[in-house]
Amino acid sequence: RDPQDLYDPRLNLRVGIDYFSRLLGHYRRDLRRALTAYNIGPTALDEKLAAAEPFSTEYYQAVMGWYRRFQRRAATLQEVT
């Protein structure tokens, strides 16, 4: 495939979802670790875990913040309809 294909939003979402699904499996459904690996890369996270080094959860917190906002918005929209 041509790397330019990733600019197609549908393909980009499919690839991203597949990748994140594999990360969730690798990290035994630990959402914090899977999101961190998605952000910094699984190799970098695994190295930090092996060395018992702390890793930033800022990306996780940001994503979960957006997730909660979308959930509230969806709930509000369902109440209206």
Coordinates of N, CA and C in Angstrom, one line a residue:
R1 N 0.8 -1.2 0.0 CA 0.0 0.0 0.0 C 0.9 1.3 0.0
D2 N 0.3 2.3 -0.6 CA 0.9 3.6 -0.6 C 0.7 4.3 0.8
P3 N 1.8 4.8 1.4 CA 1.6 5.5 2.7 C 0.6 6.6 2.6
Q4 N 0.5 7.2 1.4 CA -0.5 8.3 1.2 C -1.9 7.8 1.5
D5 N -2.2 6.5 1.4 CA -3.5 6.0 1.7 C -4.0 6.3 3.1
L6 N -3.0 6.4 4.0 CA -3.4 6.7 5.4 C -4.0 8.0 5.6
Y7 N -4.0 8.9 4.6 CA -4.7 10.2 4.6 C -6.2 10.0 4.4
D8 N -6.6 8.8 4.0 CA -8.0 8.5 3.8 C -8.6 8.3 5.2
P9 N -9.5 9.1 5.7 CA -10.0 9.0 7.1 C -10.5 7.6 7.4
R10 N -11.2 7.0 6.5 CA -11.8 5.7 6.8 C -10.7 4.6 7.1
L11 N -9.7 4.6 6.2 CA -8.6 3.7 6.3 C -7.8 4.0 7.6
N12 N -7.5 5.3 7.8 CA -6.8 5.7 9.0 C -7.5 5.2 10.2
L13 N -8.8 5.4 10.3 CA -9.5 4.9 11.5 C -9.4 3.4 11.7
R14 N -9.6 2.7 10.6 CA -9.5 1.2 10.6 C -8.1 0.8 11.1
V15 N -7.1 1.4 10.6 CA -5.7 1.0 10.9 C -5.4 1.3 12.4
G16 N -5.9 2.5 12.8 CA -5.7 3.0 14.2 C -6.4 2.1 15.2
I17 N -7.6 1.7 14.8 CA -8.5 0.9 15.7 C -7.8 -0.5 15.8
D18 N -7.4 -1.0 14.7 CA -6.7 -2.4 14.7 C -5.5 -2.3 15.6
Y19 N -4.7 -1.3 15.4 CA -3.4 -1.2 16.2 C -3.7 -1.0 17.7
F20 N -4.7 -0.2 18.0 CA -5.0 0.0 19.4 C -5.6 -1.3 20.0
S21 N -6.4 -2.0 19.2 CA -6.9 -3.3 19.7 C -5.8 -4.3 20.0
R22 N -4.8 -4.3 19.2 CA -3.6 -5.2 19.5 C -2.9 -4.7 20.8
L23 N -2.8 -3.4 20.9 CA -2.1 -2.9 22.2 C -3.0 -3.3 23.4
L24 N -4.3 -3.2 23.3 CA -5.1 -3.6 24.4 C -4.9 -5.1 24.8
G25 N -4.8 -5.9 23.8 CA -4.5 -7.3 24.0 C -3.1 -7.5 24.6
H26 N -2.1 -6.8 24.1 CA -0.8 -7.0 24.6 C -0.7 -6.6 26.1
Y27 N -1.4 -5.5 26.5 CA -1.4 -5.0 27.8 C -2.5 -5.5 28.7
R28 N -3.1 -6.6 28.3 CA -4.2 -7.3 29.0 C -5.3 -6.4 29.4
R29 N -5.8 -5.6 28.4 CA -6.9 -4.7 28.6 C -6.7 -3.6 29.6
D30 N -5.4 -3.3 29.9 CA -5.1 -2.2 30.8 C -5.1 -0.9 29.9
L31 N -6.2 -0.2 30.0 CA -6.4 1.0 29.1 C -5.3 2.0 29.3
R32 N -4.9 2.2 30.5 CA -3.8 3.3 30.8 C -2.5 2.9 30.0
R33 N -2.2 1.6 30.1 CA -0.9 1.2 29.5 C -1.1 1.2 28.0
A34 N -2.2 0.7 27.5 CA -2.5 0.7 26.0 C -2.5 2.1 25.4
L35 N -3.1 3.0 26.1 CA -3.1 4.4 25.5 C -1.7 5.0 25.6
T36 N -1.0 4.7 26.7 CA 0.4 5.2 26.8 C 1.3 4.6 25.7
A37 N 1.1 3.3 25.4 CA 1.9 2.7 24.4 C 1.5 3.3 23.0
Y38 N 0.2 3.6 22.8 CA -0.2 4.2 21.6 C 0.5 5.5 21.4
N39 N 0.7 6.2 22.5 CA 1.3 7.6 22.4 C 2.8 7.5 22.3
I40 N 3.5 6.7 23.1 CA 5.0 6.7 23.1 C 5.6 5.5 22.4
G41 N 4.8 4.6 22.1 CA 5.3 3.4 21.4 C 5.4 2.2 22.4
P42 N 5.0 1.0 22.0 CA 5.1 -0.1 22.9 C 6.5 -0.5 23.4
T43 N 7.5 -0.3 22.5 CA 8.8 -0.6 22.9 C 9.3 0.3 24.0
A44 N 9.0 1.6 23.9 CA 9.4 2.6 24.9 C 8.7 2.3 26.2
L45 N 7.4 2.0 26.2 CA 6.7 1.7 27.4 C 7.2 0.4 28.0
D46 N 7.4 -0.6 27.2 CA 7.9 -1.9 27.8 C 9.3 -1.7 28.5
E47 N 10.1 -0.8 27.9 CA 11.4 -0.6 28.5 C 11.3 0.1 29.8
K48 N 10.3 1.1 29.9 CA 10.1 1.8 31.2 C 9.5 0.8 32.2
L49 N 8.6 -0.1 31.8 CA 8.1 -1.1 32.7 C 9.1 -2.0 33.2
A50 N 10.0 -2.5 32.3 CA 11.0 -3.4 32.7 C 12.0 -2.8 33.7
A51 N 12.3 -1.5 33.5 CA 13.2 -0.8 34.4 C 12.5 -0.2 35.6
A52 N 11.2 -0.5 35.7 CA 10.4 0.0 36.8 C 10.5 1.5 36.9
E53 N 10.6 2.2 35.7 CA 10.6 3.6 35.6 C 9.2 4.1 35.5
P54 N 8.9 5.3 36.1 CA 7.6 5.9 36.0 C 7.3 6.3 34.5
F55 N 6.1 6.3 34.1 CA 5.8 6.9 32.8 C 4.7 7.8 32.9
S56 N 4.7 8.8 32.0 CA 3.7 9.9 32.0 C 2.3 9.3 31.7
T57 N 1.3 9.8 32.4 CA -0.1 9.4 32.1 C -0.9 10.6 31.6
E58 N -0.1 11.7 31.1 CA -0.8 12.9 30.6 C -1.7 12.6 29.4
Y59 N -1.1 11.8 28.5 CA -1.9 11.4 27.3 C -3.1 10.6 27.6
Y60 N -3.0 9.7 28.5 CA -4.1 8.9 29.0 C -5.2 9.8 29.6
Q61 N -4.8 10.7 30.5 CA -5.7 11.6 31.1 C -6.4 12.5 30.1
A62 N -5.7 13.0 29.1 CA -6.3 13.8 28.1 C -7.3 13.1 27.3
V63 N -7.0 11.9 26.9 CA -7.9 11.0 26.1 C -9.1 10.7 26.9
M64 N -8.9 10.3 28.1 CA -10.1 10.0 29.0 C -11.0 11.2 29.3
G65 N -10.3 12.4 29.4 CA -11.1 13.6 29.5 C -12.0 13.8 28.3
W66 N -11.5 13.7 27.1 CA -12.3 13.8 25.9 C -13.4 12.7 25.8
Y67 N -13.0 11.5 26.2 CA -14.0 10.4 26.2 C -15.2 10.8 27.1
R68 N -14.9 11.3 28.3 CA -16.0 11.6 29.3 C -16.8 12.8 28.7
R69 N -16.2 13.8 28.1 CA -16.9 14.9 27.5 C -17.9 14.4 26.4
F70 N -17.4 13.5 25.5 CA -18.2 12.9 24.4 C -19.3 12.1 25.0
Q71 N -19.1 11.3 26.1 CA -20.1 10.5 26.7 C -21.2 11.4 27.3
R72 N -20.9 12.5 28.0 CA -21.9 13.5 28.5 C -22.7 14.1 27.3
R73 N -22.0 14.4 26.3 CA -22.7 15.1 25.1 C -23.6 14.1 24.5
A74 N -23.2 12.8 24.4 CA -24.1 11.8 23.8 C -25.3 11.6 24.7
A75 N -25.1 11.6 26.0 CA -26.2 11.4 26.9 C -27.2 12.5 26.8
T76 N -26.7 13.7 26.7 CA -27.5 14.9 26.5 C -28.3 14.8 25.2
L77 N -27.7 14.4 24.1 CA -28.4 14.3 22.9 C -29.5 13.2 22.9
Q78 N -29.2 12.1 23.6 CA -30.2 11.1 23.7 C -31.4 11.6 24.5
E79 N -31.2 12.4 25.5 CA -32.3 13.0 26.3 C -33.2 13.9 25.5
V80 N -32.6 14.5 24.5 CA -33.3 15.5 23.7 C -34.2 14.7 22.7
T81 N -33.7 13.6 22.2 CA -34.5 12.9 21.1 C -35.5 12.0 21.7

